[in-house]
CSV table of C-alpha atoms and ligand atoms in Angstrom, one decimal:
chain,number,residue,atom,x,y,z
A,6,UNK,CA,-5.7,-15.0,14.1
A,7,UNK,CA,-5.9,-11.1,14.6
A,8,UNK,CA,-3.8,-8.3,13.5
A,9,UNK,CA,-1.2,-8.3,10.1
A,10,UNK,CA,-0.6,-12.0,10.4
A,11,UNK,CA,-4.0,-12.6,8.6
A,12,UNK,CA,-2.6,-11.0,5.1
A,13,UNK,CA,0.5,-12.7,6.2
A,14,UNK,CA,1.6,-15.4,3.0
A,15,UNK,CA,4.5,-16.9,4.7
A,16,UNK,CA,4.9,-20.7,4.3
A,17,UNK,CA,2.7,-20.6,1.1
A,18,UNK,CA,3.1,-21.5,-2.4
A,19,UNK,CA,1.1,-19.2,-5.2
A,20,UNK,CA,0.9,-20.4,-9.0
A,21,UNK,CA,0.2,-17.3,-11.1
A,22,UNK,CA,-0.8,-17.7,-14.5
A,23,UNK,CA,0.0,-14.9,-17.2
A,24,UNK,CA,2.7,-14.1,-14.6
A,25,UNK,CA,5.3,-13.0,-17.1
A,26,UNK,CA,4.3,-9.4,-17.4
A,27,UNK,CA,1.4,-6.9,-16.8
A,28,UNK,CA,-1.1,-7.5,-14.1
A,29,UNK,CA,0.1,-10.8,-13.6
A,30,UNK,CA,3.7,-10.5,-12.8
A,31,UNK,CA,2.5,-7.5,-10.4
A,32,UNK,CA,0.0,-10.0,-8.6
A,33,UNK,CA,3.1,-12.8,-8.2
A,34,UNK,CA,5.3,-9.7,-7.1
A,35,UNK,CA,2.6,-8.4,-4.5
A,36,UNK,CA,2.2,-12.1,-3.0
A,37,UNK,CA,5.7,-12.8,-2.9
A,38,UNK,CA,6.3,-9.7,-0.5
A,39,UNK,CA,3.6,-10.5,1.5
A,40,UNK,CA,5.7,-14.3,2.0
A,41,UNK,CA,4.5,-16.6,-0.5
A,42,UNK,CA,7.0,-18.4,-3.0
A,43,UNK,CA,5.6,-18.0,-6.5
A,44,UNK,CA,5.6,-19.8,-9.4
A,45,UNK,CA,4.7,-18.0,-12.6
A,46,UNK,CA,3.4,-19.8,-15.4
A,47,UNK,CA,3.1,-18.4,-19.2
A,48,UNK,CA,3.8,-19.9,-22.8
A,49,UNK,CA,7.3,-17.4,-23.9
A,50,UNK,CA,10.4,-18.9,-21.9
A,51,UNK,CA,12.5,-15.8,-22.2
A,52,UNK,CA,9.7,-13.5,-21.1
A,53,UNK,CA,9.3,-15.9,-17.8
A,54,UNK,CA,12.8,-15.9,-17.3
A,55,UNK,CA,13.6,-12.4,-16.9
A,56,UNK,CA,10.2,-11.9,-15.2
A,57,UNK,CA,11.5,-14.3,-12.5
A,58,UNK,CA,15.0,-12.8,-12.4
A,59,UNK,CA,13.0,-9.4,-11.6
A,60,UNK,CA,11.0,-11.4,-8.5
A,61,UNK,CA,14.2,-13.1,-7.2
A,62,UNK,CA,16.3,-9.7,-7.0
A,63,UNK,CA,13.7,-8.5,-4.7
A,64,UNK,CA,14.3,-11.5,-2.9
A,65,UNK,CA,11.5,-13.6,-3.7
A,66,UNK,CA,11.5,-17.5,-4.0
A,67,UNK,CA,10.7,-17.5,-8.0
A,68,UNK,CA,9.9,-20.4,-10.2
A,69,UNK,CA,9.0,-20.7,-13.8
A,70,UNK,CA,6.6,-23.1,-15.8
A,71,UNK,CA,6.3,-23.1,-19.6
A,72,UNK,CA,2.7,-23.6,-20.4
A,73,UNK,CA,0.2,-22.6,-22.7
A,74,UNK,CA,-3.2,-22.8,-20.4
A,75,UNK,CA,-5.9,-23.1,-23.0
A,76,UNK,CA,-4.1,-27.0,-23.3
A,77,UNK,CA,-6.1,-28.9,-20.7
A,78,UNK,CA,-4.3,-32.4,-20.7
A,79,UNK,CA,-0.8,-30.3,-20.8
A,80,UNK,CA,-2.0,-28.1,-18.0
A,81,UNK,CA,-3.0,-31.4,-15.6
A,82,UNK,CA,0.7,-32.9,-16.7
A,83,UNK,CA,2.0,-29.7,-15.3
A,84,UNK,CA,0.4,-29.2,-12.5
A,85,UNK,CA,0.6,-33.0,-11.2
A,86,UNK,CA,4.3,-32.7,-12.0
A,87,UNK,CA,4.7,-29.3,-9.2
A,88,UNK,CA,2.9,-31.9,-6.9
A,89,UNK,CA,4.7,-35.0,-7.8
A,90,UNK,CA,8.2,-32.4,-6.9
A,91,UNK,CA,6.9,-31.8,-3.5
A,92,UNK,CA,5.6,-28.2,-4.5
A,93,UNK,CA,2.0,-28.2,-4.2
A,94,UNK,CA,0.3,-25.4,-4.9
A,95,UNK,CA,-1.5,-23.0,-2.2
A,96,UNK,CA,-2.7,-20.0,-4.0
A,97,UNK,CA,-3.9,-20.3,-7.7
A,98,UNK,CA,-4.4,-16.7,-9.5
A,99,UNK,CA,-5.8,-17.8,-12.8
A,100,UNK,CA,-4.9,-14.3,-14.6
A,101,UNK,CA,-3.6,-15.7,-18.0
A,102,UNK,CA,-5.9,-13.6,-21.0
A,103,UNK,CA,-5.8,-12.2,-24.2
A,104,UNK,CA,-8.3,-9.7,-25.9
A,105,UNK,CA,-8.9,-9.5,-29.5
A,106,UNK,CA,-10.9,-6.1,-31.2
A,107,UNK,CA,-13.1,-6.3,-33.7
A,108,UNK,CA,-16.8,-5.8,-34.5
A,109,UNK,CA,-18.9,-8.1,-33.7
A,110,UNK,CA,-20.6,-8.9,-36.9
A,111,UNK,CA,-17.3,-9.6,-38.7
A,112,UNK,CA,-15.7,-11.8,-35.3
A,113,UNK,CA,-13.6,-14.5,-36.4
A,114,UNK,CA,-15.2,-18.0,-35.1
A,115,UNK,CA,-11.4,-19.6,-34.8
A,116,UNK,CA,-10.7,-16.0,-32.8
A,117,UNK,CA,-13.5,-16.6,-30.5
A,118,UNK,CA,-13.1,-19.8,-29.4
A,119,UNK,CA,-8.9,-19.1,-28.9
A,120,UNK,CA,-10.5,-16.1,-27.1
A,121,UNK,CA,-12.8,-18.3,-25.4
A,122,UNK,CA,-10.3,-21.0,-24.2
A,123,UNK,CA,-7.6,-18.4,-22.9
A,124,UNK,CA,-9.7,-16.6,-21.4
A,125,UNK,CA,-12.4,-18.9,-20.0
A,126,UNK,CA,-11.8,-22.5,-20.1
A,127,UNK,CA,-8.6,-22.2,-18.6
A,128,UNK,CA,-9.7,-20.9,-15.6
A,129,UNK,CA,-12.3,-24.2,-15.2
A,130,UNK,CA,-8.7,-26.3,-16.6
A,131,UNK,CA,-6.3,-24.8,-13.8
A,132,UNK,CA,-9.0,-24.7,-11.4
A,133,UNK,CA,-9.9,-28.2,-11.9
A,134,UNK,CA,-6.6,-29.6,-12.0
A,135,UNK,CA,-5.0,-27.6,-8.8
A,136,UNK,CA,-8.6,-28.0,-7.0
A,137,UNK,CA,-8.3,-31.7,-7.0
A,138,UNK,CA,-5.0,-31.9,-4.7
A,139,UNK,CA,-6.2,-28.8,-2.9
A,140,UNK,CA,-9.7,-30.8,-1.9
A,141,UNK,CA,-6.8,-33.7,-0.5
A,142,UNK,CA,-5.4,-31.3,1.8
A,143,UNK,CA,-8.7,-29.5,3.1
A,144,UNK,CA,-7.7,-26.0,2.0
A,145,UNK,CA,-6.7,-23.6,-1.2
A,146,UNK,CA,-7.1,-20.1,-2.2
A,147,UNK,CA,-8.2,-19.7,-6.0
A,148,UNK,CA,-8.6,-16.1,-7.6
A,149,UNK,CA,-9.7,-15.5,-10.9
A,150,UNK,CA,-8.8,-12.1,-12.7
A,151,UNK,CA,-12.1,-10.9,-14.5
A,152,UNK,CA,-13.3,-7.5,-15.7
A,153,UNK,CA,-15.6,-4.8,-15.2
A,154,UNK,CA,-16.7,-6.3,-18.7
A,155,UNK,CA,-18.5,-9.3,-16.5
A,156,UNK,CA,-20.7,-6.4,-16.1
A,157,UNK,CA,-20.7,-4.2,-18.4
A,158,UNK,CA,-20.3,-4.1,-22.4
A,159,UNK,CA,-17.7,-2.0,-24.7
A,160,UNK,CA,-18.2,-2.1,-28.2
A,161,UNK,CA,-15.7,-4.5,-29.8
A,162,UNK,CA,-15.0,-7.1,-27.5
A,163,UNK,CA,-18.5,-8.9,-27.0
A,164,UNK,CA,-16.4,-12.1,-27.2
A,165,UNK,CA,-14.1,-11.2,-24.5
A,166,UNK,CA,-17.1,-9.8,-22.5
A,167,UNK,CA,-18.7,-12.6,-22.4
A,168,UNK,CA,-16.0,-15.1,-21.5
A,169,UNK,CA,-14.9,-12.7,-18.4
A,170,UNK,CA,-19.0,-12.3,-17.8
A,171,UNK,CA,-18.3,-16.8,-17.3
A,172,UNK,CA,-15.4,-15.8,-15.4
A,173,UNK,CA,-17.6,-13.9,-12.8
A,174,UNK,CA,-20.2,-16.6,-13.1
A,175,UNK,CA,-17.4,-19.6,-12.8
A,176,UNK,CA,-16.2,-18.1,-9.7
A,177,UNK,CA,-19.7,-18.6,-8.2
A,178,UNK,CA,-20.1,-22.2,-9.5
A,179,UNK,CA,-16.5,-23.1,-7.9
A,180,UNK,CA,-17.5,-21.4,-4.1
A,181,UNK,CA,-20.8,-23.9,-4.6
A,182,UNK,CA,-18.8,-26.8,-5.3
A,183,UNK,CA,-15.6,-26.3,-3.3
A,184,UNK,CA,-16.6,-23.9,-0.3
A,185,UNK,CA,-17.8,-27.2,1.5
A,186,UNK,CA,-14.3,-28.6,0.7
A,187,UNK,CA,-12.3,-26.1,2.2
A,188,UNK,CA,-11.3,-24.1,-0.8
A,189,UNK,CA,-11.8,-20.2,-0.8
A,190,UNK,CA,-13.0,-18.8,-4.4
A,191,UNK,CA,-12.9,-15.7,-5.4
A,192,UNK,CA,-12.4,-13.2,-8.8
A,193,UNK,CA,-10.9,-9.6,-9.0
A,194,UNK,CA,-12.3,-7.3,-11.7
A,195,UNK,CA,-9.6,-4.8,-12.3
A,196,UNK,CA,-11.2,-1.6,-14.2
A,197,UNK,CA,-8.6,-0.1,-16.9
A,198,UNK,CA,-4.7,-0.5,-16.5
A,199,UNK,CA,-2.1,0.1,-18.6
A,200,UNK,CA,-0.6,-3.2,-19.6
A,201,UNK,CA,0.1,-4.9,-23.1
A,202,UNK,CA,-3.0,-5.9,-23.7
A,203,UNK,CA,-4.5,-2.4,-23.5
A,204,UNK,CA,-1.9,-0.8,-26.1
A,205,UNK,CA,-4.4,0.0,-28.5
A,206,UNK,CA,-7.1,1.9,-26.2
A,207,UNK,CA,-3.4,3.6,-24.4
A,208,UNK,CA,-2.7,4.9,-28.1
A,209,UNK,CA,-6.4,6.1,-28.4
A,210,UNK,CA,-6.7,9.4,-27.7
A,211,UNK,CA,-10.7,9.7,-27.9
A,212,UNK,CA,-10.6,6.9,-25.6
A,213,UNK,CA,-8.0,8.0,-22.8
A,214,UNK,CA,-10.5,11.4,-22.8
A,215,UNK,CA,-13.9,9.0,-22.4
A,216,UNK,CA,-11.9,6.8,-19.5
A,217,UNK,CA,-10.9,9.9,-17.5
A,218,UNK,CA,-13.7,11.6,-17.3
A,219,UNK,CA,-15.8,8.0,-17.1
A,220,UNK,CA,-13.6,7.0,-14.4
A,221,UNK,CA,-14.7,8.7,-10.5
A,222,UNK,CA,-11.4,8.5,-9.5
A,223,UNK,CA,-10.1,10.4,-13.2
A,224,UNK,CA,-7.4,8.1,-14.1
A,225,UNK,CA,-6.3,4.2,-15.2
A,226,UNK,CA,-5.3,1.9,-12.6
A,227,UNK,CA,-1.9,1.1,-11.8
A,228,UNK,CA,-1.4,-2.4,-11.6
A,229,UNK,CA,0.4,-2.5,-8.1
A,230,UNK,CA,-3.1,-1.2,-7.1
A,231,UNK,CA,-4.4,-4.6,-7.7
A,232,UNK,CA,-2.2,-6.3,-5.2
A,233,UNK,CA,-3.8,-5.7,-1.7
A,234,UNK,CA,-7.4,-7.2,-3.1
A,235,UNK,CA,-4.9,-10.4,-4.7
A,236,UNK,CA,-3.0,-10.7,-1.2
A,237,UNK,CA,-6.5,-10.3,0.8
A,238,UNK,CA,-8.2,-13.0,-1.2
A,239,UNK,CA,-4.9,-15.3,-1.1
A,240,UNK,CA,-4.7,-14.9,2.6
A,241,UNK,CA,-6.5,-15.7,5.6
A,242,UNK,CA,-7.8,-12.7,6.1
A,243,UNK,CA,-10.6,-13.8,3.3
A,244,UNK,CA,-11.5,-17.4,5.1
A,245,UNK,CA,-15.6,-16.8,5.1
A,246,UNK,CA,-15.0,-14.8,1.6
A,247,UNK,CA,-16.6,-17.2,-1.2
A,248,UNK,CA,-18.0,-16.5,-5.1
A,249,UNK,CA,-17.2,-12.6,-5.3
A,250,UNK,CA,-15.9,-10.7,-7.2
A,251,UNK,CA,-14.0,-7.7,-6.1
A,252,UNK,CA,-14.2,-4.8,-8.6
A,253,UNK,CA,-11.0,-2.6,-8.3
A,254,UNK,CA,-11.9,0.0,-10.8
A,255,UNK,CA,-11.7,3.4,-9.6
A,256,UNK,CA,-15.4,3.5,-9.2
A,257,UNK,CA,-16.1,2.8,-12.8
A,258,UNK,CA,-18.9,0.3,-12.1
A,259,UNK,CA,-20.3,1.9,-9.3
A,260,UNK,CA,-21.1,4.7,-11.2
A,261,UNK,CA,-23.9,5.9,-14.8
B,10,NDP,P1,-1.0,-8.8,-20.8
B,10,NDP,O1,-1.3,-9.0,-22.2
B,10,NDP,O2,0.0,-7.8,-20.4
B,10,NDP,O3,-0.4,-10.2,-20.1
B,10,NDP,C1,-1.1,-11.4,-20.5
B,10,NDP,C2,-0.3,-12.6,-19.8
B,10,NDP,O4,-1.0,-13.8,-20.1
B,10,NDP,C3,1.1,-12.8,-20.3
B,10,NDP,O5,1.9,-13.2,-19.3
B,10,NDP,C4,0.9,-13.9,-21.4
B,10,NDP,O6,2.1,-14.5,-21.6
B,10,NDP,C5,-0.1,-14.7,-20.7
B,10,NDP,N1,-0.9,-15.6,-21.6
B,10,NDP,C6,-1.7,-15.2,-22.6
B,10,NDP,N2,-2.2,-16.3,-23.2
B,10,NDP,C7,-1.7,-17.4,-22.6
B,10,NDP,C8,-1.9,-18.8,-22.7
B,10,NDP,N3,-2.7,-19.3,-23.7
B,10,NDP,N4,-1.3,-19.6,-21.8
B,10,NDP,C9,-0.5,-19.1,-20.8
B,10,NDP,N5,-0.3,-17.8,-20.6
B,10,NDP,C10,-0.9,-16.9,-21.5
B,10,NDP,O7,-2.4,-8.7,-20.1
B,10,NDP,P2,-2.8,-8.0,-18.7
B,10,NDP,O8,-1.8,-8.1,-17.7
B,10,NDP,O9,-3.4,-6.7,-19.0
B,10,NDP,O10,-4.1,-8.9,-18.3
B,10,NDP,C11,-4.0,-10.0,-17.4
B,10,NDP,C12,-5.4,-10.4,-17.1
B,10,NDP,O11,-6.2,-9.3,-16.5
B,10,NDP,C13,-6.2,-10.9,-18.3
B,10,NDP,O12,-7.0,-12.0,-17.9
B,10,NDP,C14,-7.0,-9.7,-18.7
B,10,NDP,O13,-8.2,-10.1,-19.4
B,10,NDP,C15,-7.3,-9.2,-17.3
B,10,NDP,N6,-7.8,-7.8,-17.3
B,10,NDP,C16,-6.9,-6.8,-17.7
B,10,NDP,C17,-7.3,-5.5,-17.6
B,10,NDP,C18,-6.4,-4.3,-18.0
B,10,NDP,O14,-6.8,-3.2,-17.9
B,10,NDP,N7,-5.1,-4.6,-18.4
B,10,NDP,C19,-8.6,-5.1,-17.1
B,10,NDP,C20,-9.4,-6.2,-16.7
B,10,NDP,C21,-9.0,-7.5,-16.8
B,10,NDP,P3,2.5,-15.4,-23.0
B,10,NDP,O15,1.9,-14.6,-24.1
B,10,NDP,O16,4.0,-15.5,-23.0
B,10,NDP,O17,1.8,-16.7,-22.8
């Protein structure tokens, strides 16, 4: 395959989690104008909804699914069920996350392990289940959202640093396993953009001034710049591309 057709998504089927807003409901966007139908997947009905109305009036094939992905038995219902409907899933972003601030000395142990099962066993509990029909079929395209934390450490968040440092890591474990099988595994690690779940450090002024000047390219992303790497690592363009992670950070982690 040469030329555009090897970003071209046409004729597949992408299941991204935490696709209601943020970074997610940019990634589902990005691969549904690239040709891929999408289904988005998140626990608030409403907020899938209208996400979904936003994808169909740009004329993207949009479908919804209710679920709350730190449940592993409800997560393999649901995605069985998309199979069982003739729906099968081509392209899994596992993007779904939450952060939670506080030092570490006082870190909640009910917070960390919620932290720890949004964020991290997830990813191994939508892997796992969509991997299994994937392996049937002799192909799949799986992309986990990580961090420049799975490099690097803030204070505040070593809880969320280290699940998205097991993000990275998972990613590996999943190319070693499922590479032979067809599947192509892979992580993005978006450096700073201004979603939900960054509200506090937006509101920050000490810490918009650090991120500039930390930043090489002297800004915070915008989360449409996320999209090529998504639609590069869903497509075939990526076929020999297994265990990376893709750093998309404005040169944050390139750089001291
Ligand atoms: P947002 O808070 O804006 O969006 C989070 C999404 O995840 C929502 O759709 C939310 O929907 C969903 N979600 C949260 N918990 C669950 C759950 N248990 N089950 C199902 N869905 C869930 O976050 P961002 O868009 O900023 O982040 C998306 C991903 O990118 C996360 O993994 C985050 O860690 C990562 N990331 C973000 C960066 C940034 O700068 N913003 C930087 C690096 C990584 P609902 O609450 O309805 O379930």
């Amino acid at each position: 395959m040469i030329g555009i057709d090897m970003f071209s998504l046409a004729g597949r089927r992408a299941f991204v989690t935490g696709g209601s807003r943020g970074i997610g409901l940019a990634l589902a966007a990005g691969l549904g104008r690239a040709g891929a139908e999408v289904i988005i997947a998140a626990r608030d009905e409403t907020a899938l909804a209208s996400a979904a109305d936003s994808l169909r009036a740009e004329q993207i094939k949009a479908g919804i699914c209710v679920l709350d992905v730190s449940q592993h038995d409800r997560v393999r219902m649901a995605v069985d069920a998309l199979e069982t409907a003739g729906q099968p899933i081509d392209i899994l972003v596992n993007n779904a996350g939450m952060q939670h601030r506080q030092p570490l000395h006082e870190f909640d142990i009910d917070m960390f392990d919620q932290l720890m099962a949004t964020n991290l066993r997830s990813v191994f509990s939508v892997s796992q289940a969509v991997a299994g029909h994937m392996i049937k079929r002799g192909h799949g395209k799986i992309i986990n959202i990580a961090s420049v934390t799975s490099l690097l450490a803030r204070p505040g968040v070593a809880p969320y640093t280290a699940s998205k440092g097991a993000v990275s890591n998972l990613t590996k474990g999943m190319a070693a396993d499922w590479a032979p099988l067809g599947l192509n595994c892979n992580a993005i690690a978006p450096g700073y953009f201004q979603t939900e779940l960054n509200a506090a450090l937006m509101a920050d002024t000490d810490f918009n001034d650090w991120l500039i000047n930390r930043t090489p390219a002297r800004r915070w992303g915008r989360v449409d710049e996320l999209v090529g790497a998504c639609v590069f690592l869903a497509a075939p363009a990526s076929d020999f591309v297994n265990g990376q992670t893709l750093f998309v950070d404005g040169g944050l982690t390139a750089t001291v």
